[in-house]
Structures are given as structure tokens and as C-alpha cells.
Coordinates of C-alpha atoms in Angstrom, one line a residue:
V1 CA -13.4 -9.3 -22.5
V2 CA -10.2 -11.4 -22.5
N3 CA -8.4 -13.3 -19.8
T4 CA -4.9 -11.8 -19.8
V5 CA -3.5 -8.3 -20.1
K6 CA -1.1 -9.4 -22.9
R7 CA -4.0 -10.6 -25.1
A8 CA -6.0 -7.4 -24.3
Q9 CA -3.0 -5.3 -25.4
L10 CA -2.5 -7.3 -28.6
L11 CA -6.2 -7.2 -29.5
F12 CA -6.3 -3.4 -28.9
A13 CA -3.3 -2.9 -31.2
E14 CA -4.9 -5.0 -33.9
L15 CA -8.2 -3.1 -33.7
Q16 CA -6.2 0.2 -33.9
K17 CA -4.6 -1.1 -37.1
A18 CA -8.0 -2.1 -38.5
T19 CA -9.6 1.3 -37.9
R20 CA -6.6 3.0 -39.5
V21 CA -6.8 1.1 -42.7
E22 CA -8.1 4.1 -44.6
E23 CA -4.9 5.9 -43.9
Q24 CA -2.9 3.3 -45.8
R25 CA -1.9 4.6 -49.2
G26 CA -3.6 3.1 -52.2
K27 CA -6.2 1.2 -50.2
R28 CA -9.9 2.0 -50.2
P29 CA -11.4 1.8 -46.7
P30 CA -14.2 -0.7 -46.3
K31 CA -17.6 0.8 -45.7
K32 CA -17.9 -0.6 -42.3
L33 CA -14.7 1.3 -41.2
S34 CA -15.8 4.7 -42.7
I35 CA -16.6 5.8 -39.2
R36 CA -14.0 4.8 -36.6
P37 CA -15.4 3.7 -33.3
E38 CA -13.8 5.0 -30.1
L39 CA -11.3 2.4 -28.8
I40 CA -10.6 2.0 -25.1
L41 CA -8.3 -0.5 -23.4
L42 CA -9.0 -1.3 -19.8
H43 CA -6.9 -3.6 -17.5
S44 CA -5.3 -3.6 -14.1
H45 CA -1.8 -2.6 -15.2
F46 CA -2.4 1.1 -15.6
R47 CA -1.4 3.9 -13.3
P48 CA -4.5 5.0 -11.3
V49 CA -4.6 8.4 -13.1
E50 CA -4.8 6.8 -16.6
R51 CA -7.1 4.0 -15.4
E52 CA -9.6 6.5 -13.9
E53 CA -9.6 8.6 -17.1
K54 CA -10.3 5.4 -19.1
L55 CA -13.1 4.4 -16.8
R56 CA -14.6 7.9 -17.1
R57 CA -14.6 7.5 -20.9
V58 CA -16.1 4.0 -20.7
L59 CA -19.0 5.3 -18.6
A60 CA -19.5 8.5 -20.5
A61 CA -22.4 8.9 -23.0
L62 CA -22.0 6.9 -26.2
P63 CA -20.4 8.9 -29.0
P64 CA -22.0 9.0 -32.4
Q65 CA -19.4 6.7 -33.9
G66 CA -19.9 4.1 -31.2
R67 CA -17.4 2.6 -28.7
V68 CA -15.4 -0.6 -28.4
V69 CA -14.0 -1.5 -25.0
I70 CA -11.2 -4.1 -24.8
S71 CA -10.9 -5.3 -21.2
T72 CA -9.7 -8.0 -18.9
Q73 CA -11.5 -9.3 -15.8
V74 CA -11.6 -5.8 -14.3
V75 CA -15.1 -5.2 -15.7
E76 CA -16.5 -8.3 -13.9
A77 CA -17.3 -6.3 -10.8
G78 CA -17.5 -2.6 -9.9
V79 CA -17.9 -1.3 -13.5
D80 CA -21.5 -0.4 -14.2
I81 CA -21.4 -0.8 -18.0
S82 CA -24.1 -2.0 -20.4
A83 CA -22.9 -3.2 -23.9
C84 CA -25.0 -4.0 -26.9
T85 CA -22.6 -6.7 -28.1
L86 CA -20.3 -8.7 -25.8
F87 CA -17.4 -10.9 -26.9
T88 CA -15.8 -12.9 -24.1
E89 CA -13.1 -15.6 -24.0
L90 CA -13.9 -18.8 -22.3
A91 CA -13.6 -18.4 -18.6
P92 CA -14.6 -20.0 -15.3
W93 CA -18.4 -20.1 -14.9
S94 CA -18.6 -17.5 -12.2
S95 CA -16.6 -15.1 -14.3
L96 CA -18.8 -15.7 -17.4
V97 CA -21.9 -14.9 -15.4
Q98 CA -20.4 -11.6 -14.3
R99 CA -19.4 -10.8 -17.9
F100 CA -22.8 -11.7 -19.3
G101 CA -24.3 -9.3 -16.9
R102 CA -22.4 -6.5 -18.7
C103 CA -24.6 -7.0 -21.9
N104 CA -27.9 -5.2 -22.1
R105 CA -27.6 -4.5 -18.3
Y106 CA -30.5 -2.1 -18.3
G107 CA -32.6 -3.7 -20.9
E108 CA -32.2 -0.8 -23.3
F109 CA -31.7 -3.1 -26.3
T110 CA -34.1 -5.6 -27.8
A111 CA -33.5 -9.3 -27.7
S112 CA -32.5 -9.3 -31.3
E113 CA -30.0 -6.4 -30.8
A114 CA -28.2 -7.6 -27.7
R115 CA -25.7 -10.3 -28.5
V116 CA -23.1 -12.4 -26.6
Y117 CA -20.4 -14.3 -28.3
W118 CA -17.9 -16.6 -26.6
M119 CA -14.5 -17.5 -27.9
D120 CA -13.2 -21.0 -27.1
L121 CA -9.6 -21.5 -25.8
E122 CA -7.3 -24.5 -26.1
T123 CA -7.0 -26.1 -22.7
S124 CA -4.8 -29.0 -23.5
G125 CA -1.3 -29.5 -24.7
K126 CA 1.9 -27.9 -23.7
K127 CA 0.9 -24.4 -24.5
N128 CA -2.0 -24.0 -22.2
A129 CA -4.1 -20.9 -23.1
A130 CA -6.3 -21.4 -20.0
A131 CA -4.0 -19.2 -17.9
P132 CA -4.5 -17.6 -15.5
Y133 CA -7.3 -20.0 -14.8
D134 CA -7.3 -23.7 -14.2
A135 CA -8.0 -25.8 -17.4
D136 CA -10.6 -28.0 -15.6
Q137 CA -12.7 -24.9 -14.8
L138 CA -12.7 -23.8 -18.4
D139 CA -13.6 -27.3 -19.6
V140 CA -16.7 -27.6 -17.4
A141 CA -17.8 -24.0 -18.4
R142 CA -17.4 -24.9 -22.1
S143 CA -19.5 -28.0 -21.6
E144 CA -22.4 -26.0 -20.1
L145 CA -22.1 -23.1 -22.6
K146 CA -22.7 -25.5 -25.4
K147 CA -26.1 -26.3 -24.0
L148 CA -27.3 -22.7 -23.9
K149 CA -28.8 -20.5 -26.5
E150 CA -29.5 -17.6 -24.1
V151 CA -27.4 -16.2 -21.3
G152 CA -29.7 -13.7 -19.7
P153 CA -30.0 -13.8 -15.9
Q154 CA -33.2 -15.8 -15.9
A155 CA -31.9 -18.3 -18.4
L156 CA -28.7 -18.8 -16.5
R157 CA -30.5 -19.3 -13.2
D158 CA -32.9 -21.8 -14.6
H159 CA -30.1 -23.8 -16.2
V160 CA -28.0 -24.0 -13.0
D161 CA -31.1 -24.8 -10.9
Q162 CA -31.8 -28.0 -12.8
L163 CA -28.2 -29.3 -12.5
P164 CA -27.2 -32.0 -10.1
L165 CA -25.3 -30.9 -7.0
K166 CA -22.1 -32.5 -8.2
R167 CA -22.3 -30.6 -11.4
K168 CA -23.0 -27.3 -9.6
A169 CA -19.9 -28.0 -7.4
K170 CA -17.8 -28.3 -10.5
L171 CA -19.2 -25.0 -11.9
Y172 CA -18.5 -23.2 -8.6
P173 CA -15.4 -24.9 -7.2
Y174 CA -14.0 -23.7 -3.9
T175 CA -10.6 -24.9 -2.6
V176 CA -9.3 -23.6 0.7
E177 CA -5.7 -22.5 0.1
H178 CA -5.0 -20.6 3.3
V179 CA -7.1 -20.4 6.4
L180 CA -6.6 -17.4 8.6
R181 CA -6.6 -18.9 12.1
R182 CA -6.6 -17.0 15.3
P183 CA -2.9 -17.5 15.9
D184 CA -2.2 -16.1 12.4
L185 CA -4.4 -13.1 13.0
L186 CA -2.6 -12.3 16.2
D187 CA 0.8 -12.7 14.6
L188 CA -0.3 -10.2 11.9
F189 CA -1.0 -7.6 14.7
D190 CA 2.7 -7.1 15.4
T191 CA 4.0 -5.2 12.4
T192 CA 7.6 -5.2 13.6
P193 CA 9.8 -5.6 10.5
D194 CA 12.0 -8.7 10.3
L195 CA 15.8 -8.5 10.8
S196 CA 16.2 -7.5 7.1
G197 CA 13.7 -4.6 7.5
N198 CA 10.9 -6.4 5.5
D199 CA 7.3 -6.4 6.6
I200 CA 5.4 -9.7 7.1
D201 CA 4.1 -11.2 3.8
V202 CA 0.3 -11.2 3.8
A203 CA 0.0 -12.0 0.1
R204 CA -1.3 -15.5 0.7
Y205 CA -4.3 -14.1 2.6
I206 CA -5.3 -11.4 0.1
R207 CA -4.3 -12.6 -3.3
E208 CA -5.5 -15.4 -5.7
G209 CA -3.6 -17.2 -8.3
E210 CA 0.1 -17.8 -8.8
E211 CA 1.0 -14.6 -10.7
L212 CA 1.6 -12.0 -8.1
D213 CA 2.6 -8.4 -8.7
V214 CA 5.2 -5.8 -7.9
Q215 CA 4.5 -2.1 -8.1
V216 CA 6.5 0.4 -10.2
F217 CA 6.7 4.2 -10.7
W218 CA 8.8 6.4 -12.9
R219 CA 10.9 9.5 -12.0
D220 CA 13.5 11.6 -13.7
I221 CA 16.8 10.8 -11.8
S222 CA 20.4 11.5 -12.3
E223 CA 23.0 9.0 -13.6
D224 CA 24.1 8.5 -10.0
G225 CA 20.7 7.2 -9.0
P226 CA 17.9 8.7 -6.9
S227 CA 18.7 10.8 -3.9
P228 CA 17.8 9.4 -0.4
L229 CA 15.5 12.4 -0.2
T230 CA 13.6 11.5 -3.3
P231 CA 9.9 11.8 -2.4
A232 CA 7.9 8.6 -1.8
P233 CA 5.6 7.4 -4.6
T234 CA 2.0 8.5 -4.4
R235 CA -0.9 6.2 -5.1
R236 CA -1.5 8.0 -8.4
E237 CA 1.9 7.0 -9.6
L238 CA 2.0 3.3 -8.8
C239 CA 1.4 0.8 -11.6
T240 CA 1.1 -2.9 -11.0
A241 CA 3.3 -5.3 -13.0
P242 CA 3.5 -9.1 -13.0
V243 CA 6.6 -10.1 -11.1
G244 CA 7.4 -12.9 -13.6
K245 CA 7.4 -10.5 -16.6
F246 CA 9.3 -7.9 -14.6
K247 CA 12.1 -10.3 -13.8
S248 CA 12.3 -12.1 -17.2
I249 CA 11.8 -9.2 -19.6
F250 CA 12.3 -5.8 -18.2
L251 CA 15.5 -6.4 -16.2
K252 CA 17.0 -8.6 -18.8
A253 CA 16.6 -6.0 -21.5
P254 CA 19.7 -4.0 -22.4
R255 CA 20.5 -1.2 -20.0
H256 CA 17.3 -1.8 -18.1
Y257 CA 17.4 -1.6 -14.3
A258 CA 15.3 -0.3 -11.3
Y259 CA 15.8 0.9 -7.8
L260 CA 14.5 -0.4 -4.5
W261 CA 14.3 1.5 -1.3
D262 CA 16.1 0.1 1.7
P263 CA 14.3 1.2 4.9
L264 CA 17.2 0.2 7.1
A265 CA 20.0 1.9 5.2
E266 CA 17.7 4.8 4.2
Q267 CA 18.9 4.8 0.6
W268 CA 18.0 3.4 -2.8
F269 CA 19.9 0.5 -4.3
R270 CA 20.1 -0.6 -7.9
V271 CA 18.4 -3.9 -8.8
H272 CA 19.3 -6.0 -11.8
A273 CA 19.1 -9.5 -10.4
A274 CA 16.0 -11.7 -10.3
Q275 CA 16.8 -13.0 -6.8
D276 CA 16.3 -9.5 -5.4
I277 CA 12.7 -9.4 -6.6
Y278 CA 9.6 -10.8 -5.0
P279 CA 5.9 -9.8 -5.0
G280 CA 4.8 -6.8 -3.1
Q281 CA 7.9 -4.7 -3.6
V282 CA 7.8 -1.1 -5.0
F283 CA 10.4 -0.2 -7.7
L284 CA 11.5 3.2 -9.0
I285 CA 12.2 3.1 -12.7
P286 CA 14.2 5.8 -14.5
A287 CA 11.7 7.6 -16.8
D288 CA 14.0 7.0 -19.8
M289 CA 13.9 3.2 -19.2
G290 CA 10.4 2.9 -20.7
G291 CA 8.1 0.0 -19.8
Y292 CA 4.8 1.9 -20.0
S293 CA 2.5 4.0 -22.2
A294 CA -0.8 5.7 -21.5
D295 CA -2.5 3.7 -24.2
L296 CA -1.2 0.2 -23.4
G297 CA -0.3 0.4 -19.7
W298 CA 2.6 -1.7 -18.4
E299 CA 4.5 -3.4 -21.1
A300 CA 8.1 -4.4 -20.5
S301 CA 9.1 -4.2 -24.1
L302 CA 8.2 -0.5 -24.5
T303 CA 11.3 1.7 -24.8
E304 CA 9.8 5.2 -25.1
R305 CA 10.3 7.6 -22.2
V306 CA 7.5 7.5 -19.6
E307 CA 6.3 10.9 -18.5
P308 CA 6.5 11.0 -14.7
M309 CA 3.5 12.3 -12.7
D310 CA 3.6 15.9 -11.4
L311 CA 4.0 16.0 -7.7
T312 CA 2.3 18.6 -5.5
V313 CA 3.7 20.0 -2.2
E314 CA 1.3 17.6 -0.5
D315 CA 2.8 14.7 -2.4
A316 CA 6.4 15.5 -1.5
L317 CA 6.7 13.2 1.5
S318 CA 10.1 11.5 1.8
Q319 CA 10.4 7.8 1.8
D320 CA 9.6 6.3 5.2
A321 CA 12.3 4.3 7.0
T322 CA 13.2 2.7 10.3
G323 CA 14.9 5.8 11.5
R324 CA 12.8 8.5 9.9
D325 CA 9.9 10.5 11.2
L326 CA 7.4 11.8 8.7
Y327 CA 5.6 15.0 9.7
L328 CA 8.7 15.9 11.9
T329 CA 9.6 19.1 10.1
G330 CA 7.6 22.4 10.2
G331 CA 8.1 25.5 12.2
W332 CA 10.0 25.6 15.5
Q333 CA 7.8 24.0 18.2
T334 CA 8.6 22.7 21.7
V335 CA 7.4 19.4 23.0
A336 CA 5.0 21.2 25.3
E337 CA 3.5 23.4 22.4
H338 CA 3.1 20.4 20.1
T339 CA 1.7 18.2 22.9
D340 CA -0.9 20.8 23.9
E341 CA -2.2 20.8 20.2
V342 CA -2.2 16.9 20.1
V343 CA -4.2 16.8 23.4
R344 CA -6.7 19.3 22.0
E345 CA -7.2 17.2 18.9
V346 CA -7.6 14.1 21.0
R347 CA -10.3 15.8 23.1
I348 CA -12.2 16.8 19.9
I349 CA -12.1 13.2 18.7
L350 CA -13.2 11.8 22.1
N351 CA -16.0 14.3 22.3
A352 CA -17.3 13.2 18.9
L353 CA -17.1 9.5 19.9
G354 CA -19.2 10.1 23.0
A355 CA -19.7 7.0 25.1
L356 CA -18.1 4.7 22.5
L357 CA -14.9 4.3 24.7
T358 CA -14.8 3.4 28.4
T359 CA -13.6 6.1 30.9
E360 CA -10.4 4.0 31.4
Q361 CA -9.7 4.0 27.6
Q362 CA -10.3 7.7 27.2
E363 CA -7.9 8.5 30.0
A364 CA -5.3 6.2 28.5
V365 CA -5.6 8.0 25.1
L366 CA -5.3 11.4 26.8
T367 CA -2.3 10.2 28.9
A368 CA -0.6 8.9 25.8
A369 CA -1.2 12.1 24.0
R370 CA 0.3 14.1 26.8
W371 CA 3.4 11.9 27.2
H372 CA 3.9 10.5 23.6
D373 CA 6.8 12.8 22.6
W374 CA 8.8 12.8 25.9
G375 CA 11.4 10.8 24.0
K376 CA 12.1 13.8 21.8
A377 CA 14.0 15.3 24.8
H378 CA 16.6 12.5 24.2
E379 CA 20.0 13.9 23.3
V380 CA 20.0 12.0 20.0
F381 CA 16.8 13.6 18.9
Q382 CA 17.7 17.1 19.9
A383 CA 21.0 16.8 18.1
A384 CA 19.2 15.9 14.9
L385 CA 17.2 19.2 14.7
T386 CA 19.3 21.5 12.6
G387 CA 19.3 25.2 11.7
K388 CA 19.6 28.3 13.8
H389 CA 17.3 28.3 16.8
P390 CA 15.2 31.5 16.9
A391 CA 17.1 34.0 19.0
D392 CA 14.1 34.9 21.1
R393 CA 13.2 31.3 21.7
N394 CA 16.0 30.2 23.9
L395 CA 14.8 27.1 25.7
S396 CA 14.1 27.4 29.4
L397 CA 14.6 24.6 32.0
G398 CA 12.6 21.6 31.0
E399 CA 11.9 22.7 27.4
A400 CA 12.9 20.6 24.4
W401 CA 12.3 21.0 20.7
A402 CA 9.7 18.7 19.0
K403 CA 9.8 20.2 15.5
A404 CA 12.1 22.3 13.4
P405 CA 12.2 23.6 9.8
T406 CA 14.8 21.0 8.9
R407 CA 16.7 18.1 10.5
D408 CA 19.7 15.9 9.8
T409 CA 19.1 13.2 7.2
H410 CA 20.3 10.6 9.7
Y411 CA 20.3 10.3 13.5
A412 CA 23.6 9.8 15.2
R413 CA 22.3 6.4 16.1
P414 CA 20.8 4.7 13.1
A415 CA 17.2 3.4 13.7
F416 CA 16.6 5.7 16.6
R417 CA 12.9 5.8 17.7
H418 CA 11.9 8.6 20.0
E419 CA 8.5 7.0 20.7
L420 CA 10.3 3.9 22.2
A421 CA 12.1 6.2 24.5
S422 CA 8.8 7.9 25.4
A423 CA 7.1 4.5 26.2
L424 CA 10.0 3.1 28.2
G425 CA 10.2 6.4 30.2
M426 CA 6.4 6.2 30.8
V427 CA 6.8 2.7 32.2
A428 CA 9.5 3.9 34.5
A429 CA 7.3 6.8 35.6
G430 CA 4.5 4.4 36.5
K431 CA 2.0 5.2 33.7
P432 CA -0.7 2.6 32.7
D433 CA 0.4 0.0 30.2
L434 CA -2.3 1.0 27.7
A435 CA -1.0 4.6 27.6
C436 CA 2.6 3.3 27.3
Y437 CA 1.6 1.1 24.4
L438 CA -0.2 3.8 22.5
A439 CA 2.7 6.2 22.9
A440 CA 5.1 3.4 21.6
A441 CA 2.9 2.6 18.6
H442 CA 1.9 6.1 17.4
H443 CA 4.3 5.9 14.5
G444 CA 3.5 2.3 13.6
K445 CA 7.1 1.1 14.1
V446 CA 7.2 -0.2 17.7
R447 CA 4.4 -2.5 19.0
L448 CA 4.9 -5.9 20.6
A449 CA 8.6 -6.6 20.1
I450 CA 11.5 -4.5 21.1
R451 CA 14.7 -5.7 19.5
S452 CA 17.9 -4.3 17.9
L453 CA 18.3 -4.1 14.2
P454 CA 21.2 -4.7 11.9
D455 CA 23.8 -1.9 11.5
E456 CA 22.7 -0.1 14.7
K457 CA 25.4 1.8 16.5
R458 CA 26.5 -0.2 19.5
P459 CA 27.2 1.2 22.9
P460 CA 30.9 1.1 24.0
E461 CA 30.1 -1.4 26.8
P462 CA 29.6 -4.9 25.2
E463 CA 27.1 -6.0 27.8
R464 CA 24.9 -2.9 27.6
R465 CA 21.5 -3.5 25.9
F466 CA 20.5 -1.5 22.9
A467 CA 17.5 -1.4 20.6
R468 CA 16.2 1.1 18.0
G469 CA 18.8 3.6 18.8
I470 CA 18.1 3.5 22.6
W471 CA 20.8 2.4 25.0
D472 CA 20.1 0.9 28.4
G473 CA 20.4 3.7 31.0
D474 CA 20.1 6.6 28.6
P475 CA 18.9 9.6 30.5
L476 CA 15.6 11.3 29.8
P477 CA 15.6 14.8 31.4
V478 CA 12.9 16.7 33.2
T479 CA 10.6 17.8 30.3
Q480 CA 7.7 20.2 30.1
L481 CA 4.7 18.5 28.5
G482 CA 2.3 21.4 28.5
D483 CA -0.7 22.4 30.6
G484 CA 1.6 22.5 33.7
E485 CA 2.6 18.8 33.5
T486 CA 6.3 18.0 33.9
T487 CA 8.1 14.6 33.7
P488 CA 10.6 13.4 36.2
A489 CA 14.2 12.7 35.2
I490 CA 14.7 9.0 34.6
T491 CA 17.1 6.6 33.0
I492 CA 15.6 4.4 30.3
P493 CA 15.2 0.7 31.4
L494 CA 15.9 -1.5 28.4
S495 CA 15.6 -4.6 30.7
L496 CA 12.0 -4.5 29.5
M497 CA 13.1 -5.9 26.2
E498 CA 14.1 -9.2 27.8
L499 CA 11.7 -12.1 27.9
G500 CA 10.4 -13.2 31.3
R501 CA 10.1 -11.1 34.5
S502 CA 12.8 -8.9 35.9
P503 CA 14.7 -9.9 39.1
D504 CA 12.2 -7.7 41.1
G505 CA 9.2 -9.5 39.5
K506 CA 8.1 -6.8 37.1
P507 CA 6.7 -7.9 33.7
S508 CA 8.6 -7.4 30.4
W509 CA 7.3 -5.2 27.6
A510 CA 6.1 -8.2 25.7
E511 CA 4.1 -9.6 28.6
R512 CA 2.5 -6.2 29.2
I513 CA 1.4 -5.8 25.6
L514 CA 0.3 -9.4 25.2
T515 CA -1.9 -9.0 28.3
L516 CA -3.4 -5.8 26.7
R517 CA -4.0 -7.6 23.4
E518 CA -5.8 -10.5 25.2
A519 CA -7.9 -8.1 27.3
L520 CA -8.9 -5.7 24.5
G521 CA -8.4 -7.8 21.4
P522 CA -6.3 -6.7 18.4
F523 CA -9.0 -4.6 16.8
R524 CA -9.8 -2.5 19.8
L525 CA -6.2 -1.9 20.5
A526 CA -5.5 -0.9 16.9
Y527 CA -8.5 1.4 17.0
L528 CA -7.2 3.2 20.1
E529 CA -3.8 3.4 18.5
M530 CA -5.4 5.0 15.4
L531 CA -7.1 7.7 17.5
L532 CA -3.7 9.0 18.8
R533 CA -2.1 8.7 15.4
A534 CA -4.9 10.7 13.8
A535 CA -4.7 13.5 16.5
D536 CA -0.9 13.7 16.1
M537 CA -1.1 14.0 12.3
R538 CA -3.8 16.7 12.5
A539 CA -1.7 18.7 15.0
S540 CA 1.4 18.3 12.9
A541 CA -0.4 19.3 9.7
V542 CA -1.3 22.7 11.2
H543 CA 2.3 23.7 11.4
S544 CA 3.7 21.9 8.4
L545 CA 6.1 24.3 6.6
Q546 CA 5.1 27.2 8.9
E547 CA 7.0 29.1 11.6
V548 CA 5.6 28.9 15.1
P549 CA 4.7 32.4 16.4
N550 CA 7.2 33.8 18.9
A551 CA 6.4 33.2 22.6

């Protein structure tokens, strides 16, 4: 077990050379290498599909020739492995305890067979080998290791128990870097992207250390770059890469570049400048750019082509964006037909939950399910549905299309959100605030804030409000919602986006949702939001890529 991915890769390569010595012409292989052990490299910079295969091999029955696993800290927790011999680099005390626990874990070896060796590291001088750890932590761990002849669980516990409290505190240091306060938690509830389309940065709450990661995946693309319709990456494709190495090595190599998705412009743009890169981003790398191998994982200096993952039909979801709706396409369906199915799915979920929700909450979820797609009757949405409407499905009064086999890549108004139109229409129709919120949030793009975004199409009147493709006063027609329920015809009131109360004393959208958040709390509100989202996705999945039967 070593402390860095780079040293793990180098050690793996050296062991590969050592076990191949018998293949070198004119050299007699040493006896100890007459049988080659199985070599497995394990670290966090593999694609999940390769990492899972390596874990399967690590945990499989031991082959006759034996096995050597070269790993980083990923074996410290969650990998149930028992080694006869363990080598570990010097590490913080808590990490060492975890690593020692991977030797003779089940007591299957005798005391004379099970061995642990620790390798010291230089923690002083300009070239500090302590990284990614703090040198002081390694120094104190080294000091205690030198006092030990045994590192079994009982021996370690007995040794620590007799240490003074100050010494224990040095072995198990804890420094509070970031405290998640109530205001921080509440701020995190609103997932509205910033004005550049970027989500809030939560890295400081969920990551440790200074070396943060980006994620990368490989695809075969044309010389002109990836198409805007290039499918989004799947979890199986994504490989983590240290942001510093990605900046300093990969993008500085000759002809190396990557692409980043712009959710506002709904297109990929080519990245070859360090200032465009920061932790948490997801980059598409052309397959012939290299940077990865199934044996070594992510390694910026590799130049061989990377074989992209095969994508199934289920994988082929397009990239999400501010103005896109996943699960929109399918067979022809009206708002009423789709809504009936969503309401049915909601009832199934609520019946399974029993008395978990209050009567008021259940009614709000059902109301939101019935009204959540009213905004699809908006003329911008209807114009985006393309293809020939079925000849025997001419829409009657009050009908509107909810789904179609295909749709335009872009709305006539960039960033258009039908669910915002639904929610604002529901407010105008006098529906409960909770139901209005759930309808607004069911795609995860509109919650607490309503504001316009860059590059939106502006209305011709300079003073007219606009946000997310909705213009103040846009009409929503009478629309059939299924089960005999029909909406009124209204004009959308974007005055709700203003802070403070309206001239007639009615609360703004922000005030309504903040009141809900205080009454229910962010977790209950998010849970109710999830129920509608789950029902909508289940109903949509039924008709994905299928034609709706003729009426």
C-alpha cells in the first residue's frame, strides 16, 4: 500500500518488469520468479468498470501462483481483503491502523507467516515525500512505529491506551476546516445555477486535502468536435483525474485538448487553457488523445488510444442543460394522457407510504401531479414538438401535446422552462403554495429563485419582465389535465419574481417558498419533491420510444 497513485503505478510497472525477466534473451530467470504471481493495481483513478473488475479479481480465490496487489488508500476501508504479507509506506496513524487490519484479517495465517513491513518516507527538505499527507502526521506515526514489534489489533490498542492524552491527540489530530452551519445548509437547498450556469461548489464540505479532482471520459468524435446531441457520460465511463496533473501535463502535451459542456449554450467547447479548469468539472476527451489504460488507469503521459465504453439504449441520454428536458421524447401523448399516468404513479407511491405523509401533504403532491405540465400548453413548448402529428389525433379544444417522438434541439426562447410556466399559472389559479412549488421543482431547475439568465431572448418591450424563457403576461390557454379537470385561461404573472410584496399585498415567489422551507424544513420539502419526480419519470419511462395508441 502506497500513498500516491503515481508511486503505485511506478511500483506496478517495476514489478511487471521483474516478473518478465525470464523473457529477456540470454538471462536465466531466478528461481523465485519461475512462477509469476498475479499482479493487480488498484487505485481511485480507474473507470468504474475496470475498477470493479480489479476488485473482483482481488477478492477472488487465491491462484496457485499467488497474488500481489499494489494499492493506494482505497483498501483502507470497504475492501474486505486478508493478506499474508503487507508492505505499507509510512502514513498517518489512523491510516496505518486500517492498513494493518488488511493483514491476516481472518487469522488464517500463523504468527510466523503473517508479516507487516513499513517503508519510511523523507518528510523534510524541499522535495517532501509526505504528500498527500501532512509531514507532522507522518513524523508522529514514525515515532510510535519504532516502539512496536507487533501491530495486531490487541497490540495496537494496548499501545495507544497507555499513551498520554496529548500524545493520543497528535496521533489522531482533528482540525475543523469547514463547519456546515444552518445558514450554509439552507443555502445549499436552492440549486439554482449562478449567472454563468454553474452549480454551487460543495467541494469544501465533502472533500479532504488540497488535491481535488475533475472527471473525464473518452468518446470517438469528429474533427469538428462532439455534436450537441452527444449522449451524456454514464457512471461507468467517468474516471477521476487530479486537477493539477490534468492542467499541467495533459493539456500542455502536444495536440492534447478536451471538451466541456456548456449548459447555457447547449454545446461543447474546446478547452486548452488552465484558467478554464477547476475541480468538479466533467471533460470529454477524444479517444485518440490517450491519457488512460486499463492496466494503469489515468496517466496523462499515455498516448495510446483509449477504447470508449459501449453505450446501451438506456445510456443514450443527451446532456442536460438549462433549456432541455430529459424524458421529453417518446410517443405522441397529450398533457391529459401523460398527467393521468403520473397521477396514477403518485397514488401507487402514496398508498405504499401509508400514513407517513399528512393529508395536506398528500393532497399537495396529487395537485402538483395533476397540474405540473400545464406549462407545456405554452406556445413556445408546443412549437418545439416536431414531426407529423398523427392524422387521427387532431387536438380538440383544450388539448395540448406533452410528448412527441422528436423535438427541436432548441426552444425559440433559450432557457425556456415549462415547469415555471406551470407553477406561476397555478399561483394565478389559486393553488396551494406547496403544490405550486412541487410543480416548479419537478425537473430540479427551478426552486427558490426566479431570475433571467444570460443570452435569453428578450421581449420587445424593454420594461417587460422575463425569466427562463417566460415573458410577463404570456398566455396559458384552457388545458385539459385529465380525469375531467380543466384549467382556466390565464396570463402568467412574472411580478412574482420581484422581491417584496406586490402592490395588492400578495407575497412574492421567494417569500412563498421561504415560508414553506421554514415550515417543513429542507429535507421534508426535498422528499416531497422527489415523490413527484419519481412518479413523473416512471410514467415517462413507460412510453419512452413508443407510440401512444390511437384514441
